[in-house]
């Protein structure tokens, strides 16, 4: 072992480069099939799956939806999602801390993509590592629960910098926690002035209309071929 | 680049092996100085820093305490901790998703270890990656907020398997969230039958006595030289 060189940094770069190539191939497939693809990221328990359930129930009569669920273990989330009558595939990373382009490609092979309008990829619950790996998605959506506190955009800036949309979730719990949504807005706009910020409660449905409208607009534009 | 072999898996192993050697050196230093060292792990916003503040206030009159704060960015947490009159050093990982033995060693060089009884290392907020890296600590403590939901031990089993203590935090919010603490108990004991589970609210102080008593017992044993 003493004869080996310290190769870790070059190898990490190579992994990211290889991933980007695969992500580009995924993206070409998504564009060819004319589907909108979202990469949903957050800490564990910020409400990704509940938001997804609420979103599916509001959209599924008008749009055909698929979901790729990323988890370290279990098929619990894919089962929850499949109950809502949409196409669902589970990726188990077996301890891996993020999804990558290759895992998504493997999941796409197991999903019927015909006629799909919207594909949501729910990443592993982790506010750090998923931000480094492109999957081929059109938009990154980050969810932050108000129970996590208003210091998170300053402390975990990367994911807020690369996201297109920030959903500030669980606003029904604001009376019970120490969290100022204005601080979340200000600090996340500092790292990403173009970030679209929406306040929601996936559990009660509060504020969900704005999110659904954003999705409807994107889907309608895609159908028109904009 | 085409001539290089696919080296990533061997390199990851080597990184972990090198880390374990450094962690063992840290451990020898901790034992020599007769201090108790904890590695505090959780998702972002589960309440690590608030728990630490509450813990310090209860113990600092009887024991000398130091804190190493791990964050991607900012020195906000180390500043919060330093206000409580204990020794604090900040590690900024600059995007890195976990602390490792080497980062802790570098932080130890910046801290006065003389007469220290308790050193708490607050890891980066991440329920996945920190579980893979030994720091030389005597005990791993994982915090799970009830706002994250009761499915987390099943979905993120590694950190619950390697921890000695699980603090189920924010129990003051139980009336407002969908979370059954019995499910947390059952599923975490399935992956780790020896796990000590305590229910607390770092914010209100509820249940904190059990945690403080556990710490006092460990510190007293160390002082007696058990």
mmCIF file of N, CA and C in Angstrom, chain A residues 2-3 11-12 21 28 38 42-43 59 61 75 77 90 94 104 109 127 146 157 167 189 197 199 213 222:
data_model
loop_
_atom_site.group_PDB
_atom_site.id
_atom_site.type_symbol
_atom_site.label_atom_id
_atom_site.label_comp_id
_atom_site.label_asym_id
_atom_site.label_seq_id
_atom_site.Cartn_x
_atom_site.Cartn_y
_atom_site.Cartn_z
ATOM 1 N N UNK A 2 2.081 1.140 0.613
ATOM 2 C CA UNK A 2 2.957 2.293 0.683
ATOM 3 C C UNK A 2 3.416 2.791 -0.675
ATOM 4 N N UNK A 3 3.354 1.912 -1.692
ATOM 5 C CA UNK A 3 3.848 2.302 -3.028
ATOM 6 C C UNK A 3 2.813 3.093 -3.817
ATOM 7 N N UNK A 11 -9.249 11.292 -8.702
ATOM 8 C CA UNK A 11 -10.318 10.320 -8.896
ATOM 9 C C UNK A 11 -11.686 10.938 -8.630
ATOM 10 N N UNK A 12 -11.791 11.755 -7.591
ATOM 11 C CA UNK A 12 -13.064 12.420 -7.321
ATOM 12 C C UNK A 12 -13.477 13.286 -8.512
ATOM 13 N N UNK A 21 -21.313 13.365 -17.899
ATOM 14 C CA UNK A 21 -21.587 12.794 -19.231
ATOM 15 C C UNK A 21 -22.870 11.967 -19.206
ATOM 16 N N UNK A 28 -30.821 14.307 -22.576
ATOM 17 C CA UNK A 28 -31.249 14.169 -23.975
ATOM 18 C C UNK A 28 -32.484 13.282 -24.081
ATOM 19 N N UNK A 38 -37.714 16.889 -12.448
ATOM 20 C CA UNK A 38 -37.296 17.638 -11.256
ATOM 21 C C UNK A 38 -36.437 16.754 -10.357
ATOM 22 N N UNK A 42 -33.491 17.607 -0.018
ATOM 23 C CA UNK A 42 -33.680 18.207 1.310
ATOM 24 C C UNK A 42 -32.972 17.368 2.350
ATOM 25 N N UNK A 43 -32.933 17.868 3.586
ATOM 26 C CA UNK A 43 -32.530 17.084 4.749
ATOM 27 C C UNK A 43 -33.512 15.921 4.944
ATOM 28 N N UNK A 59 -52.300 17.015 -9.526
ATOM 29 C CA UNK A 59 -51.943 17.073 -10.948
ATOM 30 C C UNK A 59 -52.338 15.838 -11.756
ATOM 31 N N UNK A 61 -54.854 14.109 -12.630
ATOM 32 C CA UNK A 61 -55.974 14.015 -13.576
ATOM 33 C C UNK A 61 -55.637 14.677 -14.909
ATOM 34 N N UNK A 75 -38.277 0.174 0.667
ATOM 35 C CA UNK A 75 -39.064 0.618 -0.481
ATOM 36 C C UNK A 75 -40.307 1.350 0.022
ATOM 37 N N UNK A 77 -41.023 4.521 0.639
ATOM 38 C CA UNK A 77 -41.480 5.718 -0.064
ATOM 39 C C UNK A 77 -42.100 5.379 -1.415
ATOM 40 N N UNK A 90 -38.049 2.451 -7.208
ATOM 41 C CA UNK A 90 -37.204 2.736 -6.039
ATOM 42 C C UNK A 90 -35.732 2.483 -6.388
ATOM 43 N N UNK A 94 -27.977 1.622 -0.824
ATOM 44 C CA UNK A 94 -27.265 0.760 0.130
ATOM 45 C C UNK A 94 -26.169 1.518 0.891
ATOM 46 N N UNK A 104 -29.890 6.891 -11.855
ATOM 47 C CA UNK A 104 -31.138 7.343 -12.482
ATOM 48 C C UNK A 104 -31.330 6.632 -13.819
ATOM 49 N N UNK A 109 -34.548 2.546 -16.991
ATOM 50 C CA UNK A 109 -34.719 1.280 -17.721
ATOM 51 C C UNK A 109 -35.864 0.455 -17.161
ATOM 52 N N UNK A 127 -28.661 17.306 2.806
ATOM 53 C CA UNK A 127 -28.597 18.683 2.304
ATOM 54 C C UNK A 127 -27.224 19.011 1.715
ATOM 55 N N UNK A 146 -39.295 24.557 8.231
ATOM 56 C CA UNK A 146 -39.074 25.639 9.210
ATOM 57 C C UNK A 146 -38.570 25.085 10.538
ATOM 58 N N UNK A 157 -24.779 26.483 1.943
ATOM 59 C CA UNK A 157 -25.138 27.349 0.808
ATOM 60 C C UNK A 157 -25.211 26.647 -0.552
ATOM 61 N N UNK A 167 -38.758 25.499 -1.613
ATOM 62 C CA UNK A 167 -40.038 25.381 -0.919
ATOM 63 C C UNK A 167 -39.772 25.402 0.582
ATOM 64 N N UNK A 189 -31.427 34.264 -0.885
ATOM 65 C CA UNK A 189 -31.302 35.157 -2.046
ATOM 66 C C UNK A 189 -29.889 35.742 -2.152
ATOM 67 N N UNK A 197 -38.857 31.463 -4.279
ATOM 68 C CA UNK A 197 -39.127 30.959 -2.930
ATOM 69 C C UNK A 197 -40.631 30.899 -2.684
ATOM 70 N N UNK A 199 -43.650 29.532 0.151
ATOM 71 C CA UNK A 199 -43.918 29.028 1.504
ATOM 72 C C UNK A 199 -45.113 28.086 1.447
ATOM 73 N N UNK A 213 -49.199 25.950 -9.465
ATOM 74 C CA UNK A 213 -49.277 26.863 -10.605
ATOM 75 C C UNK A 213 -47.938 26.919 -11.334
ATOM 76 N N UNK A 222 -43.943 23.233 -21.911
ATOM 77 C CA UNK A 222 -43.309 22.070 -22.525
ATOM 78 C C UNK A 222 -44.240 21.463 -23.591
#
